[in-house]
Amino acid sequence: ISFQDEAQKYYDMGCKFLVQQKYGKAIVAFKKAVKINDLFAEAYKGLADAYKGKGDQGSFKFYLQKAADVYAQFDRLEETKEVFIEILKYDSEVPNPFNSLGVKLRKHGDYPGALHAYTQALELTPHDENIYYNMGKAFYFMGQKWPGMQSAKWV
């Protein structure tokens, strides 16, 4: 069985336990899925739901943020938006996952990738001055000072 098939098996098992409200068993299954595939956003979302069922808000928010970060990493805007909106219900100060991804990409020298992530971030939080500032930095490092200045003027 491939790693992905094995991770999917544990994910499916976790979903079954979640429906049965057996949150402890669901957590174990979802954790096995993400141990096999640490980029399995749906399994992180399942973990969040299981912890929410147990009443553990801290773990719920942590795994919901992990799911959003992985969705953003794979440029899945709709899923990221859905999870981000859910996170905002509990924590209005949570960072935009696409902005966080953009910062990470920019620090690794992937300026076009960072700009794409920032553009996606603006879909979620269009008035976030931090995103415009980060876009300006990316343009600057690309040697495109004028577009960078345009982005920075929104700050």
Short mmCIF file of C-alpha atoms in Angstrom, two decimals:
data_model
loop_
_atom_site.label_atom_id
_atom_site.label_comp_id
_atom_site.label_asym_id
_atom_site.label_seq_id
_atom_site.Cartn_x
_atom_site.Cartn_y
_atom_site.Cartn_z
CA ILE A 1 0.00 0.00 0.00
CA SER A 2 1.36 3.43 -0.88
CA PHE A 3 1.91 6.03 1.80
CA GLN A 4 -0.98 8.10 0.47
CA ASP A 5 -3.32 5.10 0.56
CA GLU A 6 -2.25 4.37 4.12
CA ALA A 7 -2.82 8.00 5.16
CA GLN A 8 -6.22 7.96 3.43
CA LYS A 9 -7.15 4.78 5.32
CA TYR A 10 -6.47 6.44 8.66
CA TYR A 11 -8.24 9.61 7.54
CA ASP A 12 -11.35 7.62 6.57
CA MET A 13 -11.20 5.82 9.90
CA GLY A 14 -10.96 9.16 11.71
CA CYS A 15 -14.00 10.47 9.83
CA LYS A 16 -15.98 7.40 10.82
CA PHE A 17 -15.06 7.89 14.50
CA LEU A 18 -15.87 11.60 14.22
CA VAL A 19 -19.38 10.84 12.97
CA GLN A 20 -19.80 8.39 15.86
CA GLN A 21 -18.60 11.13 18.25
CA LYS A 22 -15.71 8.94 19.39
CA TYR A 23 -13.37 11.92 19.47
CA GLY A 24 -10.41 10.23 21.16
CA LYS A 25 -10.29 7.47 18.55
CA ALA A 26 -10.77 10.04 15.78
CA ILE A 27 -7.79 12.01 17.09
CA VAL A 28 -5.59 8.91 17.09
CA ALA A 29 -6.59 8.04 13.52
CA PHE A 30 -6.13 11.57 12.18
CA LYS A 31 -2.75 11.88 13.90
CA LYS A 32 -1.63 8.67 12.20
CA ALA A 33 -2.76 10.12 8.86
CA VAL A 34 -0.74 13.33 9.32
CA LYS A 35 2.25 11.40 10.60
CA ILE A 36 2.29 9.53 7.29
CA ASN A 37 1.50 12.64 5.23
CA ASP A 38 2.21 15.91 7.00
CA LEU A 39 0.62 17.83 4.10
CA PHE A 40 -2.81 16.22 4.51
CA ALA A 41 -4.93 19.32 5.10
CA GLU A 42 -8.18 17.39 5.46
CA ALA A 43 -6.68 15.30 8.26
CA TYR A 44 -5.65 18.47 10.11
CA LYS A 45 -9.21 19.74 9.68
CA GLY A 46 -10.48 16.42 11.05
CA LEU A 47 -8.18 16.80 14.05
CA ALA A 48 -9.56 20.29 14.62
CA ASP A 49 -13.13 18.99 14.51
CA ALA A 50 -12.32 16.13 16.90
CA TYR A 51 -10.69 18.48 19.40
CA LYS A 52 -13.65 20.83 19.09
CA GLY A 53 -15.91 17.87 19.92
CA LYS A 54 -13.81 17.21 23.03
CA GLY A 55 -14.05 20.88 24.03
CA ASP A 56 -10.32 21.58 23.58
CA GLN A 57 -10.41 25.04 21.95
CA GLY A 58 -6.63 25.47 21.94
CA SER A 59 -5.99 22.31 19.95
CA PHE A 60 -9.02 23.03 17.78
CA LYS A 61 -7.58 26.40 16.72
CA PHE A 62 -4.06 25.00 16.32
CA TYR A 63 -5.11 22.25 13.91
CA LEU A 64 -7.52 24.50 12.06
CA GLN A 65 -4.61 26.88 11.43
CA LYS A 66 -2.45 23.93 10.27
CA ALA A 67 -5.19 22.98 7.79
CA ALA A 68 -5.39 26.57 6.50
CA ASP A 69 -1.61 26.75 6.10
CA VAL A 70 -1.50 23.51 4.09
CA TYR A 71 -4.45 24.56 1.92
CA ALA A 72 -2.66 27.86 1.22
CA GLN A 73 0.57 26.04 0.42
CA PHE A 74 -1.27 24.11 -2.29
CA ASP A 75 -3.01 27.27 -3.56
CA ARG A 76 -6.47 25.99 -2.65
CA LEU A 77 -8.14 29.37 -2.23
CA GLU A 78 -11.70 28.25 -1.52
CA GLU A 79 -10.69 25.72 1.15
CA THR A 80 -8.30 28.21 2.72
CA LYS A 81 -11.00 30.87 2.75
CA GLU A 82 -13.51 28.51 4.37
CA VAL A 83 -11.13 27.45 7.14
CA PHE A 84 -9.83 31.00 7.63
CA ILE A 85 -13.38 32.30 8.13
CA GLU A 86 -13.96 29.59 10.73
CA ILE A 87 -10.72 30.51 12.52
CA LEU A 88 -11.70 34.19 12.57
CA LYS A 89 -14.84 33.32 14.54
CA TYR A 90 -12.58 32.30 17.43
CA ASP A 91 -9.52 34.50 16.94
CA SER A 92 -9.70 37.80 15.05
CA GLU A 93 -5.92 38.28 15.31
CA VAL A 94 -4.91 35.12 13.44
CA PRO A 95 -2.51 35.75 10.54
CA ASN A 96 -3.72 35.35 6.98
CA PRO A 97 -2.35 31.95 5.83
CA PHE A 98 -1.51 33.20 2.33
CA ASN A 99 0.38 36.18 3.76
CA SER A 100 2.35 33.81 6.01
CA LEU A 101 3.13 31.62 3.00
CA GLY A 102 4.22 34.68 1.03
CA VAL A 103 6.62 35.74 3.77
CA LYS A 104 8.08 32.22 3.86
CA LEU A 105 8.51 32.14 0.06
CA ARG A 106 10.01 35.64 -0.01
CA LYS A 107 12.55 34.69 2.66
CA HIS A 108 13.57 31.72 0.48
CA GLY A 109 14.02 33.97 -2.56
CA ASP A 110 10.88 32.87 -4.44
CA TYR A 111 9.62 36.38 -5.13
CA PRO A 112 7.13 35.50 -7.91
CA GLY A 113 5.69 32.77 -5.68
CA ALA A 114 5.49 35.21 -2.79
CA LEU A 115 3.66 37.75 -4.95
CA HIS A 116 1.16 35.09 -5.99
CA ALA A 117 0.58 34.19 -2.33
CA TYR A 118 0.13 37.86 -1.42
CA THR A 119 -2.40 38.26 -4.23
CA GLN A 120 -4.33 35.31 -2.81
CA ALA A 121 -4.01 36.85 0.66
CA LEU A 122 -5.74 39.97 -0.61
CA GLU A 123 -8.71 37.80 -1.59
CA LEU A 124 -9.14 36.94 2.09
CA THR A 125 -8.24 40.26 3.73
CA PRO A 126 -8.21 43.03 1.10
CA HIS A 127 -7.55 45.87 3.55
CA ASP A 128 -4.62 44.30 5.40
CA GLU A 129 -1.77 46.81 5.18
CA ASN A 130 0.76 44.09 6.08
CA ILE A 131 0.08 42.33 2.78
CA TYR A 132 0.72 45.52 0.79
CA TYR A 133 3.91 46.10 2.76
CA ASN A 134 5.07 42.55 2.06
CA MET A 135 4.21 42.91 -1.64
CA GLY A 136 6.33 46.05 -1.72
CA LYS A 137 9.26 44.16 -0.21
CA ALA A 138 8.93 41.36 -2.76
CA PHE A 139 8.84 43.81 -5.67
CA TYR A 140 11.83 45.64 -4.22
CA PHE A 141 13.88 42.43 -3.94
CA MET A 142 12.95 41.61 -7.53
CA GLY A 143 14.44 44.95 -8.57
CA GLN A 144 11.05 46.35 -9.51
CA LYS A 145 11.02 49.42 -7.36
CA TRP A 146 8.06 51.21 -8.96
CA PRO A 147 5.51 48.40 -8.44
CA GLY A 148 6.94 48.00 -4.96
CA MET A 149 6.42 51.68 -4.26
CA GLN A 150 2.86 51.39 -5.55
CA SER A 151 2.18 48.54 -3.12
CA ALA A 152 3.91 50.29 -0.24
CA LYS A 153 1.83 53.45 -0.65
CA TRP A 154 -1.19 51.53 0.68
CA VAL A 155 0.54 51.01 4.01
#
